[in-house]
Each structure stands twice: as C-alpha cells, then as structure tokens.
XYZ file of C-alpha atoms in Angstrom:
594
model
C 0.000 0.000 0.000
C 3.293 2.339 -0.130
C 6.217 2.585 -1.997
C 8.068 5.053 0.479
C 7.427 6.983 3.992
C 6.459 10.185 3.749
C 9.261 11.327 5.747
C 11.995 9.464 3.850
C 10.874 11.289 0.868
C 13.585 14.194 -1.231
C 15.172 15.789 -4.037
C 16.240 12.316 -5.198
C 12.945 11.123 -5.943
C 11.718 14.348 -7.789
C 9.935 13.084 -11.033
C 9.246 9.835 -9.427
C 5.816 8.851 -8.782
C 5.415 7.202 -5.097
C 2.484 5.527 -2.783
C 1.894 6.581 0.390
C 0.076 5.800 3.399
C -0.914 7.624 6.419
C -2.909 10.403 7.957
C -3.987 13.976 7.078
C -2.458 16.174 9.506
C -3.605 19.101 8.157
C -5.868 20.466 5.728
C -5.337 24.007 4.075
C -7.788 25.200 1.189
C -6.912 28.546 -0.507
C -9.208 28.556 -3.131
C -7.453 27.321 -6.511
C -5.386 24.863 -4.405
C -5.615 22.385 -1.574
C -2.618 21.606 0.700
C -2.473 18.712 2.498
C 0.172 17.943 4.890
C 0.444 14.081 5.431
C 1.944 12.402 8.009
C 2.903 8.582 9.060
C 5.721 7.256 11.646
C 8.651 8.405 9.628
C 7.667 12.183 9.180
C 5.388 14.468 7.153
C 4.962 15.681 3.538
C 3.794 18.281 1.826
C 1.166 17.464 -0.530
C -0.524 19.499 -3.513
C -4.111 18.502 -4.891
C -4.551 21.023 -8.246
C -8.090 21.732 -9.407
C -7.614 20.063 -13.159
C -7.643 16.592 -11.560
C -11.458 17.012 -10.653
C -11.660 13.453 -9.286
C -8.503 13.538 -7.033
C -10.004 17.351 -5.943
C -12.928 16.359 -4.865
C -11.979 13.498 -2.754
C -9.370 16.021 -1.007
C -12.328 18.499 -0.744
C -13.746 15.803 1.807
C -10.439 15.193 3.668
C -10.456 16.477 7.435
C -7.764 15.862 10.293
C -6.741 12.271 11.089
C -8.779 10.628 8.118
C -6.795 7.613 7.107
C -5.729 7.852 3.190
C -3.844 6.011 0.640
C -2.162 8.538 -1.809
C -0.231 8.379 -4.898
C 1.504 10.924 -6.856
C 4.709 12.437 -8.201
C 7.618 13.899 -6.342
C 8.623 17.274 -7.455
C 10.917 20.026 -5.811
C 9.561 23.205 -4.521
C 10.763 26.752 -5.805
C 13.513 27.472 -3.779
C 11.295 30.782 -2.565
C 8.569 28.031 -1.214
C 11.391 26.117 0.669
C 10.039 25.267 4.473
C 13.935 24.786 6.296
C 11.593 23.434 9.028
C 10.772 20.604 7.537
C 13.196 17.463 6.629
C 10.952 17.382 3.477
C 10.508 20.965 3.369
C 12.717 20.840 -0.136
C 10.000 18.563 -1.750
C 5.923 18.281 -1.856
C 4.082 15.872 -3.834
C 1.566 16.515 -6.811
C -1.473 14.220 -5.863
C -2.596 11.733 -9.069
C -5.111 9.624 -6.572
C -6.310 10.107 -3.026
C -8.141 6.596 -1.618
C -10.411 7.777 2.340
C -9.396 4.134 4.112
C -11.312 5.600 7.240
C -12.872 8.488 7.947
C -12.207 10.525 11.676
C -14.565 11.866 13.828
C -13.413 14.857 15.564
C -10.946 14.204 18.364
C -11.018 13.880 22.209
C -7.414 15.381 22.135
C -7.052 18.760 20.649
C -3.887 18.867 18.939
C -3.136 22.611 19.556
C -3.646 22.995 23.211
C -1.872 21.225 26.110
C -3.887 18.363 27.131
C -4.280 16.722 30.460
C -1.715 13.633 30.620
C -5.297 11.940 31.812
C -6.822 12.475 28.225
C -3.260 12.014 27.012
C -3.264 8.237 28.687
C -7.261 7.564 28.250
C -6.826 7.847 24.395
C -2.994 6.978 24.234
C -3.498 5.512 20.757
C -3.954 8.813 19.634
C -1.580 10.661 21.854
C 1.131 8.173 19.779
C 0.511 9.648 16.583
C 2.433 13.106 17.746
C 5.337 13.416 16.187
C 7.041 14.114 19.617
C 5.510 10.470 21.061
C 6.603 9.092 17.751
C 10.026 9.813 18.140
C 10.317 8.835 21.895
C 8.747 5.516 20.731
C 11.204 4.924 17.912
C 14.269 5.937 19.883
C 13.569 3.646 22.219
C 13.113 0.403 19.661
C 16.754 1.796 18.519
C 18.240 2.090 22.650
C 17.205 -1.607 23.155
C 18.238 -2.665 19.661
C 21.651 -1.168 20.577
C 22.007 -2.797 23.684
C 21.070 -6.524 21.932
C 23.892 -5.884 19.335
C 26.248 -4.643 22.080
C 26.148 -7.334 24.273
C 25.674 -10.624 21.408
C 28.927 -8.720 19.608
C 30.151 -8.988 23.302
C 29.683 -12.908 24.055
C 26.711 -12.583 26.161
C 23.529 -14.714 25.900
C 19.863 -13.961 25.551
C 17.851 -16.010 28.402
C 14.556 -15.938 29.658
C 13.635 -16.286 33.223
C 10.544 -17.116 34.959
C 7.904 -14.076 35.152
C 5.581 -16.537 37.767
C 7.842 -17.300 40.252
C 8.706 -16.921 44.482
C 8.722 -14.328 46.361
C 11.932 -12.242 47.065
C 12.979 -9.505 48.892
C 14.083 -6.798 46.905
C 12.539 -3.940 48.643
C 9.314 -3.683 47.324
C 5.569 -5.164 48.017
C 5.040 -7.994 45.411
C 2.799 -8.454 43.070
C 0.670 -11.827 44.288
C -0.820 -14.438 41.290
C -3.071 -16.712 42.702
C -2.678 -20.153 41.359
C -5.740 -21.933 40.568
C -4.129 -25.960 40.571
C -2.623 -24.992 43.911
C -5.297 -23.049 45.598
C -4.652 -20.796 48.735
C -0.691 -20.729 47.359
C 0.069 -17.494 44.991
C 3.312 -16.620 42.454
C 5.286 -13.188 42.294
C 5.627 -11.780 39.654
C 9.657 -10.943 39.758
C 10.987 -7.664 40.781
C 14.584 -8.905 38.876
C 15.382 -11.950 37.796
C 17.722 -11.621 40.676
C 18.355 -15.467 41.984
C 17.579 -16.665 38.212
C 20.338 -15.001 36.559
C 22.643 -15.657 39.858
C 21.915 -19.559 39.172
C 22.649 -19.268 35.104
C 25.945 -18.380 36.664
C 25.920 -21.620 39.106
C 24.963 -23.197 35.331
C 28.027 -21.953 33.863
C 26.358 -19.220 31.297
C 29.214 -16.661 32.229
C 27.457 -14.058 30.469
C 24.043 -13.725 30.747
C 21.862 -10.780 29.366
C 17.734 -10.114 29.359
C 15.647 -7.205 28.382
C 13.038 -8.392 30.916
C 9.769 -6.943 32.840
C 10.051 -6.415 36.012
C 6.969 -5.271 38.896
C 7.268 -3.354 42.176
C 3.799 -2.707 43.832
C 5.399 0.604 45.196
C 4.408 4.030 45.169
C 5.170 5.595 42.109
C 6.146 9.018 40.946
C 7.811 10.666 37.401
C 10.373 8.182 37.259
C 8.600 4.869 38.542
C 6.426 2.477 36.873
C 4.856 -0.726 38.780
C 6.206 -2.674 36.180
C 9.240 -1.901 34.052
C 11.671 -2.514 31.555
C 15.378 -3.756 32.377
C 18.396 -4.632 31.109
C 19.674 -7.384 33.267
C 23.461 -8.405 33.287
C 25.267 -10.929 34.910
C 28.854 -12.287 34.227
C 30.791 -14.976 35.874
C 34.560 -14.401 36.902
C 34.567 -11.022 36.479
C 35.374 -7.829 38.915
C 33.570 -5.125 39.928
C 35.623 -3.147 37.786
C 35.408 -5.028 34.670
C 31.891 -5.332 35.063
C 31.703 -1.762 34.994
C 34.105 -1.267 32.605
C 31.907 -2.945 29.976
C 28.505 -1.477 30.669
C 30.816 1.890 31.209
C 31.240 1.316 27.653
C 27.578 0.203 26.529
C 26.607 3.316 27.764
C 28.976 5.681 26.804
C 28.738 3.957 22.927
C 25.156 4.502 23.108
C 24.996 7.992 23.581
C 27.496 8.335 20.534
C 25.445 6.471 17.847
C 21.726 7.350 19.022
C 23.101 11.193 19.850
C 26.348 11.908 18.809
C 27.137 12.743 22.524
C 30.719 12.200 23.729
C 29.827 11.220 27.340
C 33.818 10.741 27.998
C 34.903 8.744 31.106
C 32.940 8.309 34.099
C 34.792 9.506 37.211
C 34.189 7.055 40.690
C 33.140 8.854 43.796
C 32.643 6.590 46.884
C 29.106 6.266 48.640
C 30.602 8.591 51.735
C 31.944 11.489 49.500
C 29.029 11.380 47.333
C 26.706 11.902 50.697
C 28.712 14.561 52.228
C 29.364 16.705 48.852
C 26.083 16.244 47.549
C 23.641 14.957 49.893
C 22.628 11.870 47.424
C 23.698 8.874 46.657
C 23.332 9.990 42.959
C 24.005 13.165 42.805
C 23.733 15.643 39.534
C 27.195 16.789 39.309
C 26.310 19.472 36.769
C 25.249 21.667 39.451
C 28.177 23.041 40.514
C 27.189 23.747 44.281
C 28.475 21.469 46.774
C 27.281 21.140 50.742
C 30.615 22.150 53.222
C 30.453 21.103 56.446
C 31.170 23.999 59.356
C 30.003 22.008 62.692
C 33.455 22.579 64.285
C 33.363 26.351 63.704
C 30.175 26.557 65.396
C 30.156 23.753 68.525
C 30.553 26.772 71.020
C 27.848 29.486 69.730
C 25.116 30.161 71.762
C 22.589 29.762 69.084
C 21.473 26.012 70.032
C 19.935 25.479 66.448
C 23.742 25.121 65.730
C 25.273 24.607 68.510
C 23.413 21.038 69.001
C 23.354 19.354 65.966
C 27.339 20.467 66.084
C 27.851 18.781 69.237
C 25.851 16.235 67.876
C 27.697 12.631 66.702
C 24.476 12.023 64.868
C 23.919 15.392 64.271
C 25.403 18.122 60.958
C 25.921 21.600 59.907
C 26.384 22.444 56.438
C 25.916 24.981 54.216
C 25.497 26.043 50.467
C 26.906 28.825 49.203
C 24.755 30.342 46.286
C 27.190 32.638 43.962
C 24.376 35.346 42.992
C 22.044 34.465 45.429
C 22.024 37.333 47.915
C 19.783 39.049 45.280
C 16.887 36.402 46.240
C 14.012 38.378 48.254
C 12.668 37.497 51.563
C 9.846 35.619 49.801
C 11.615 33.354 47.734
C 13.658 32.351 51.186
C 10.414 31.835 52.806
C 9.832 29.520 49.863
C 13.302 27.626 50.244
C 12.177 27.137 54.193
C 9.248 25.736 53.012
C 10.762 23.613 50.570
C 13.276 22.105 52.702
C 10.167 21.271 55.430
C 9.127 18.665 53.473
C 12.795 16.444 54.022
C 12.571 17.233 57.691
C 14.333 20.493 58.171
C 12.919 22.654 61.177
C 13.927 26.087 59.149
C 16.402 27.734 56.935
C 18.882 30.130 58.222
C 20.600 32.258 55.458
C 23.716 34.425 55.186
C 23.830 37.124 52.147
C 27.310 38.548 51.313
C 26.833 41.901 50.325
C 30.537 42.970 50.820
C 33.399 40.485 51.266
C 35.674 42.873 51.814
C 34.126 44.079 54.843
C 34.300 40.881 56.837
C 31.120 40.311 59.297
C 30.354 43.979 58.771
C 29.256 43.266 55.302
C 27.690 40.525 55.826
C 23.340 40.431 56.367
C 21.417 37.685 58.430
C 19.064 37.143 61.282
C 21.482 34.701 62.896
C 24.819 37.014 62.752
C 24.072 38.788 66.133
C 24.711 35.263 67.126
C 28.177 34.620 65.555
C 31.016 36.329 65.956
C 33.367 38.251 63.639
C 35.531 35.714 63.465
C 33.199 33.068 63.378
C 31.552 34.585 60.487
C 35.388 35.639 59.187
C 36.242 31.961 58.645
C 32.853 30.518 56.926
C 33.585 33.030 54.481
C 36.633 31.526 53.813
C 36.060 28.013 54.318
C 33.098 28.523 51.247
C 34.783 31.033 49.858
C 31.599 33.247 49.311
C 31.996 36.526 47.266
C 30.095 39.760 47.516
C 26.525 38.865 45.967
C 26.658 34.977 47.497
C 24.445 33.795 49.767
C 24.832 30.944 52.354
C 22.101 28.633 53.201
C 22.259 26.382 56.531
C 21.337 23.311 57.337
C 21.456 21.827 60.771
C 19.960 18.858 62.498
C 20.112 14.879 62.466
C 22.765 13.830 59.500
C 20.505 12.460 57.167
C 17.685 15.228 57.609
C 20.500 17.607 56.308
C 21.197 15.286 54.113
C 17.692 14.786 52.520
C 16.979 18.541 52.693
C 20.016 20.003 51.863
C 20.407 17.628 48.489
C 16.889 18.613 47.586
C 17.836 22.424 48.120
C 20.905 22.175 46.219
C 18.547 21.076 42.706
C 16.211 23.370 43.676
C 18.304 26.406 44.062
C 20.895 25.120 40.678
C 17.362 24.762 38.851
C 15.896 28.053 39.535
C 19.045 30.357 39.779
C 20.227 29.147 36.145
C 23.469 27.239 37.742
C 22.823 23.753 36.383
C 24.195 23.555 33.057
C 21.293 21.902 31.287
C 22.327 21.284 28.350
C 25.396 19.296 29.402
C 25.646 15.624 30.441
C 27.402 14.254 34.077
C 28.114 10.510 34.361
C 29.375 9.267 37.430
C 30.069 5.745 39.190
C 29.106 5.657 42.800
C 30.975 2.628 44.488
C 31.500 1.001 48.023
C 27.754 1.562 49.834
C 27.436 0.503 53.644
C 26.013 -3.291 53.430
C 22.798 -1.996 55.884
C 21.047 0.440 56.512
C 18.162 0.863 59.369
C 14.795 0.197 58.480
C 11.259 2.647 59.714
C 11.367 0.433 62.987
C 15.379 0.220 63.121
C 15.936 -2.871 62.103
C 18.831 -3.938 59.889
C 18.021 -3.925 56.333
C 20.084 -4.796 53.074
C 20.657 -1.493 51.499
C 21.029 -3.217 47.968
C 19.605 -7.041 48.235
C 20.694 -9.232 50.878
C 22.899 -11.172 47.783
C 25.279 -8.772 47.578
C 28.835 -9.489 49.085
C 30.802 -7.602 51.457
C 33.651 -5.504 50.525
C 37.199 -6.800 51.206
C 36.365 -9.240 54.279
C 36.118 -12.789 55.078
C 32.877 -13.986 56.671
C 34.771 -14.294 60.095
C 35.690 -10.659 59.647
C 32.404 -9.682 58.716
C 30.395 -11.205 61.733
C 32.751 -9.714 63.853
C 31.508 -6.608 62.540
C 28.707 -6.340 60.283
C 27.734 -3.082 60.724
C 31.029 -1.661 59.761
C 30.496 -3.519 56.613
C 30.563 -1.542 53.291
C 28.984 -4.087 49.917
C 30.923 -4.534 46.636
C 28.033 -2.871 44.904
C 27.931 -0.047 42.317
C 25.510 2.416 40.672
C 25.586 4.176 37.586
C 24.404 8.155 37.838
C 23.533 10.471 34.721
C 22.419 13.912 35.494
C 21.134 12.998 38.905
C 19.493 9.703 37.646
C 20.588 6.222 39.074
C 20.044 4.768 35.484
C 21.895 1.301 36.603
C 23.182 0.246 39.954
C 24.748 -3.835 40.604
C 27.138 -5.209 42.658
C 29.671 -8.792 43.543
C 27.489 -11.318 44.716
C 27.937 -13.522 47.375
C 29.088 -16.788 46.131
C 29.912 -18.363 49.235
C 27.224 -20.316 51.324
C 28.721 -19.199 54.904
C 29.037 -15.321 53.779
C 25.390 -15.841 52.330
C 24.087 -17.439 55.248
C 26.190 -14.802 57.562
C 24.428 -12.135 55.579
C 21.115 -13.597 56.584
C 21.812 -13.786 60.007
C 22.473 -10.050 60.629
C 18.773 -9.486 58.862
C 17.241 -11.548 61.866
C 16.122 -14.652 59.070
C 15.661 -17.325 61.110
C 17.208 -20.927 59.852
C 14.021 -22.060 59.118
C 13.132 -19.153 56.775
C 16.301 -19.276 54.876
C 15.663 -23.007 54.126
C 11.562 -21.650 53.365
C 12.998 -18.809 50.984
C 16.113 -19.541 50.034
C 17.031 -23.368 50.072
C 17.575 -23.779 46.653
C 19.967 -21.186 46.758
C 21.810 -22.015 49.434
C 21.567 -25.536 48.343
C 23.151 -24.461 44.716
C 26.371 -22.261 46.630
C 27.327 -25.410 47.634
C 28.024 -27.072 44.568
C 31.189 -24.834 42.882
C 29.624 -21.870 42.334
C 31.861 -19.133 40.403
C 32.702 -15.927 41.419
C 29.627 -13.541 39.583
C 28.664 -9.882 39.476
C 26.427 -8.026 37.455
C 24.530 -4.722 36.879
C 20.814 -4.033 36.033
C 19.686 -0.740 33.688
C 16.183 1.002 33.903
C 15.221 1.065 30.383
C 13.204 3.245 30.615
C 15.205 5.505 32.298
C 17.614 5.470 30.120
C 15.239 6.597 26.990
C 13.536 8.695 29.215
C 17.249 10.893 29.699
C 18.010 9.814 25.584
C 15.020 11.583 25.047
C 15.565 15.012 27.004
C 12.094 14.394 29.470
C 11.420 13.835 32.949
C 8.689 11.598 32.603
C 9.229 8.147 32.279
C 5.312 7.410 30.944
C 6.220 9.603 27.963
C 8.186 6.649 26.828
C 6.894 4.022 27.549
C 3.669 3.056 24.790
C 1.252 2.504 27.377
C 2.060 3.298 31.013
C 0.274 3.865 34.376
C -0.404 6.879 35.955
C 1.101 7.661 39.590
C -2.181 5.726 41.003
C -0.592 2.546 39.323
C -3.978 2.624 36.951
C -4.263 2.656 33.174
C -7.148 5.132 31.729
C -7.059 3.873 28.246
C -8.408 -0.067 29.667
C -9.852 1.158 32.729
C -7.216 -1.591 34.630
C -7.528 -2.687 37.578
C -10.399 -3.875 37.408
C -13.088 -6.340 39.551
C -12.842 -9.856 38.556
C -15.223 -12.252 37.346
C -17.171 -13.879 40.730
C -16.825 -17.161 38.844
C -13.215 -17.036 38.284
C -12.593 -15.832 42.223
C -14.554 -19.341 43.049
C -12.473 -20.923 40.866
C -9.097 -19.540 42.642
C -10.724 -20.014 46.124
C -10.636 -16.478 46.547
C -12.891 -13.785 48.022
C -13.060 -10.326 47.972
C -13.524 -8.424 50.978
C -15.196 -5.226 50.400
C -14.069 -1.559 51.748
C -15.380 -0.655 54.694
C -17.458 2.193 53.650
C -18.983 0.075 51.425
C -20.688 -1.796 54.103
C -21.418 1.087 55.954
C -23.487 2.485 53.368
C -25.119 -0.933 52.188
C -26.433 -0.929 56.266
C-alpha cells in the first residue's frame, strides 16, 4: 500500500511517482489549491491537490484531520522561494494523481493545539502516539534496546529468559501476588529482577548472561517509577567489579554516541561517603556546581542552640550552600526555600547574604549574625569562599535530615538560579555503599539485596563486625538519575548465610525462601557480578524528558492505573470461586449498604 514513507521522501525522488500511506495532519484550502500535509511514523509531507484533476479534488475536498488515506503521486521540488527549512521534506511536496479515504475521523477527544491533560493524554494513548514528539520517543527507544542486543551478542553474552511466575523475594518492594488456581490458597510473584535466576545461570556456567526483561514493584510511584518496568539485566561470571563496569561503562557511553552523537567521555568514581557529604545523594547531579561544606566545628561553642546542638551532635550536621548570585533572592523566595526544605525534615532555613566580602562580618546580612562572631563569620567566608553577591544557606539537624533537605535544596536552588548547566551531560560511578542500613522500625536492612557481598572481608571478619560492613556494589548516575546500579554477589554459602543472620532470618526461613539457593552455593559456584539498567530511564534521559510514561507506549499513571483499559479492574465472581478467593469489600462500602 506504499512505496516510500512520507518522511523518507527528497530531491532524489523528484519526477518519481510514489504511494503513500498515512494520515492527514492538516488540511489548508486557498481557493485554486488544496494543501495537504500528510503524516505517518517516519515524518510528514507536503502534498498538492490542483483543481484540473477534478476526481482527485474532490476526494481532497472531503479530507479532514486524522482521516486515514492512501495517496499516490509524483515527487517534485519546490521553488527554492517556497522552501520550508523546518521541515526534513521541506525541499520537496508531492503533486497528488489519486487520493483513496481508508477511514474516515470523527473529531478528536485530544485537541492537537492545546496542552492536554496527561489523563486524556493516557485515556486515548493511541492517539496521543501519533504526535510526532511520542513518535520519536517511541522509535528511539526500539533503537536504545536494539543497541544494547547488538552490544552485548557482539560482546559474548547470551539472551535467556527467566521465569515471570515465580517466588517471592525480597528486593525492597511489596510484590505483586498471582493466585494459582491448581494450587489453591498458594500465589506466584511476579519478579521484581530476575535476581536469583540469573545468579543460578551463573551456578549453570552461562558466564554471560543478558535479558531485556519486565520487572513489577507494587510501590508508590512518581515521574520516574512504573509498577512494572523494563530492564536490562546483566550478569557475568569471573569477572570484577571493575570489569563489570568497565563494559557497561562502555555500553553506555557507545550509546549515547550512535543514538546522539554525545561524547559522554569517562565516568569519574566517587565513593558512597563522599558522594553523601558533597552532595547529599547517593546519585548526585554533578552538573550543578554547588556542593554542601560542612562547618560544625566552627560553630560547637555558639550560643545559638539550632547550631550549637546538631554540632555537638555525633548524629547530628551543619552544612551549608553557598549560592554565587544568590544574595539578590528576596525574603519571599527564602520563605519559599524554608518551606521547601520542610518537606525532608528540616525545622527552618537560616541564610547568610554577602553583600561585601571585603568588609568581613560587617558586610555581611542575616538574622542569625548577632549570634556569631566576627571571626566566626570571618572563617565561613573563607572556608566557602563566598563573594560579595553569594548567599549561604544552613542546614542543621540529624545527618541524614540535612542530608535529605540540603540535596533537595541544592537542585532546587541550581534549577531556579540558572546554575545547572542543562544542556550538558554528568556521568558518574558511585561505588562502596554501607552493606545496611536501618529500616522505619530500626531494624537492619540490606541497602542493595541481601545477595550482595561484602567488601574486602572474610565472613569471620564480617560477623565480627557487620555493621562496619561496606557491599561490593555499584551504581551508575547520569544527570542525577541512578540509570543502573549492581554489585559482587555472594558466592559463598557461609558469607550468604552470615548475611542472613544479621537481617534476623531465622534458619528455618532461609531453608523456606532460600534453600535452593543455598543448596546451589554449595556445589562450585563461580565468582559472579552483574549490573541491572532502567530502560526506561535510560530513553527517558536519551530523550531530554522527565517523565518516564512519555516513553513508555502505554504506562500507568502515579495511582498505578491505566485510563485507556480502565485496569484494575473487579474480577469475574466465577473465576474468584475458581481460585478459592474472596473479595472483601471496603469498609465504607458496608457502611453504606447498612
């Protein structure tokens, strides 16, 4: 039904006559001519319907936006005084010999020159996919995950599925529960990673293993999270840390080049501590230039106790930011900051403009410098090495409340006062996390998955001291996104079972959980490591948005609900019998039926 895409069309093909196939994007009629600008997956075309072809004229007369036609007709260039630059085939438009309506539109929900909600954008997303702009997203994406297929076969790794129903693991998240009907009362989980799958392909000697695999977290979601997503998984047998990211270093960085033409150059490696103190994140956007310096020790002996406590504090931090340019921000856009900030924790926001360096705490303007003294104030100039027109924001409380609040503040503030070079890119490896962290009711907690081996110590060492213990595990950052994080695994039954220990499983629910992988460690299993991408991630920074549903064909909204097939919905009463299941119904619902 074609002979080209309307968007591969040129100068090349002027006398030629072509077939095409597609959609009326627009409709212009001035009179002696009609213009028709059609459009399919690959672009859009200019076409021309004269008035001596009666026939072909009169069919076009009928043509409205998004009818469905099959058009034939010769290429010919445009006068170079009718040339649209903004088009690819802006040099070209095609002389129509035979217009065929394959379906007619009614008018559209979506109105193609206003912003629509992304509600009507998701309820009629088969329509929201014909934008050029969702177009694009949607074939950049096909090329990402082609590219990472030829990487990896060129690089000796294999293709393998792994179970989708399977057991339950902890990786953080709720599961997803399938009831099984043959079994009733027991359920599947649907995998959050082919985590212990891809670890056992390496018990099964498949030293390179790759997937582009689903993946579903019942968690709550936001711009950047989708209850079920699209990864790259990774695994290699007798390979280090470093190798492993030496090769995905390069998938990456190889990707940008051919999809973008982006030199990404080489990733620096900033360890988990650094990254937290600098930055305040564990992935931190390093093309904000600000950084967080800590100034507890100049101010353990002030009177003000908003300082002086967290300083003499071992949990507790002072920090501060030092805005160049931001002693020009007005009371009201503080206020805003100290709003800001409330939501990670933060009690307030005490602030320090600069207006004259050179006049030491006399030029200096704050509510909190009555209760500093000169040289107090003298030496946090100079340890942030604020200039006349800076300003410096504190934070000060628990460690990871500053933390929390004054990462968030440092986007916030790069974002609004133009210091984040946007239009640059920042990769960055962060290595060498603690093993645990403490969980809502302070209990230990894997900060990875409780598979991932300790850095540098034997399993005596390690329960000797677990909590000391940093984890051979690694992320990948780009422009503030962890786009790929992985780490050693354990591949010793004692360190595994040592690991399990200090997360308070009980014998009998490692055996319940985890028997057939403890059973496999004990049969030579290799040294492995690996590293796992968010697709979608990825595409969603290839693509220059912030919303991972804009490329993904049809996602969930932050409610974990899709629009366009009305899913979740109730199930069939017959097929609940069937799975021995009932539903228990909301209590408000059986307040009202009463």
């Amino acid at each position: 039904m074609r002979s080209h895409y309307c968007g591969h069309l040129n100068k090349s093909l002027a006398g030629q006559t072509v077939e095409l196939s597609g959609w009326v994007n627009r409709r212009r009629d001035l009179g002696g001519l009609i213009f028709i600008d059609m459009r399919d997956r690959e672009g859009i075309v200019q076409v021309v319907v004269d008035p001596d072809m009666a026939d072909v004229f009169a069919v076009a007369n009928q043509l409205r936006g998004e009818f469905c036609i099959q058009l034939s007709g010769t290429v010919r260039e445009r006068p170079d005084s009718q040339v649209n630059k903004d088009m690819p085939t802006g040099g070209i438009e095609v002389l129509a010999t035979g217009i065929t309506i394959i379906n007619r539109s009614e008018p559209l929900p979506l109105d193609s020159n206003q912003k629509n909600s992304e509600e009507q954008r998701l309820k009629y997303r088969y329509l929201d996919l014909r934008r050029p702009e969702m177009s694009d997203r949607i074939k950049l994406r096909a090329k990402a995950s082609s590219y990472v297929r030829r990487f990896l076969d060129e690089n000796d790794f294999l293709d393998i599925e792994t179970p989708v129903l399977t057991k339950a693991t902890p990786e953080g998240a709720r599961d997803y529960l399938v009831p099984s009907r043959v079994h009733k009362g027991k359920f599947y989980a649907l995998p959050q990673s082919p985590q212990l799958f891809k670890q056992l392909l390496m018990m099964s000697g498949f030293d390179r293993y790759y997937q582009i695999v689903k993946c579903f977290r019942d968690e709550d979601l936001r711009a950047d999270r989708q209850p079920e997503f699209t990864q790259i998984d990774i695994e290699t047998s007798f390979m280090t840390a470093e190798q492993v990211r030496a090769i995905t270093e390069k998938m990456v960085h190889d990707m940008w080049k051919d999809l973008l033409d982006v030199e990404l150059g080489d990733f620096p490696v900033m360890k988990y501590s650094e990254a937290m103190r600098r930055f305040g994140s564990d992935k931190p956007d390093l093309r904000n230039p600000l950084e967080m310096i800590d100034v507890a020790d100049l101010l353990k002996d002030v009177e003000f106790k908003v300082f002086a406590g967290p300083a003499n504090d071992e949990k507790g931090r002072v920090a501060v930011l030092c805005v160049p340019g931001g002693a020009s921000l007005t009371r009201k856009q503080i206020d805003e900051y100290t709003q800001y900030v409330s939501v990670y924790g933060a009690r307030g926001l005490a602030w320090m403009k600069v207006n004259d360096r050179a006049a030491g705490a006399e030029g200096v303007q704050s509510p909190v410098a009555k209760f500093l003294s000169a040289d107090i104030i003298e030496s946090l100039l100079e340890r942030t090495n604020a200039q006349s027109g800076d300003i410096i924001l504190f934070g000060a409380d628990n460690a990871n409340v500053v933390a929390s609040a004054m990462g968030a503040l440092r986007l916030k503030v790069g974002s609004d006062l133009g210091l984040t070079n946007e239009d640059s890119w920042a990769p960055l490896w962060v290595i060498d996390f603690p093993m645990f962290e403490s969980d809502e009711d302070g209990n230990m907690a894997a900060m990875h998955h409780p598979f991932t081996a300790p850095l540098g110590v034997t399993a005596e060492e390690f329960k000797a001291n677990p909590t000391a213990a940093n984890s051979n595990a690694y992320d990948m950052v780009l422009n503030g996104y962890e786009v790929g994080g992985g780490s050693v695994r354990i591949h010793d039954a004692e360190m595994q079972q040592a690991v399990f220990d200090v997360l308070g499983i009980t014998a009998e629910e490692q055996r319940k959980k985890f028997g057939f992988l403890l059973d496999a460690l004990k049969y030579g299993t290799p040294p492995h490591a690996g590293l796992a991408f968010g697709l979608d991630r990825l595409v969603m920074l290839l693509c220059g948005t912030e919303n991972i549903r804009d490329v993904i064909a049809f996602p969930k909204t932050t409610a974990a609900a899709c629009p366009l097939t009305d899913a979740p919905s109730f199930a069939n009463p017959a097929a609940l019998e069937e799975l021995a299941l009932t539903v228990k119904e909301a209590q408000e619902d059986n307040q009202e039926q009463e």
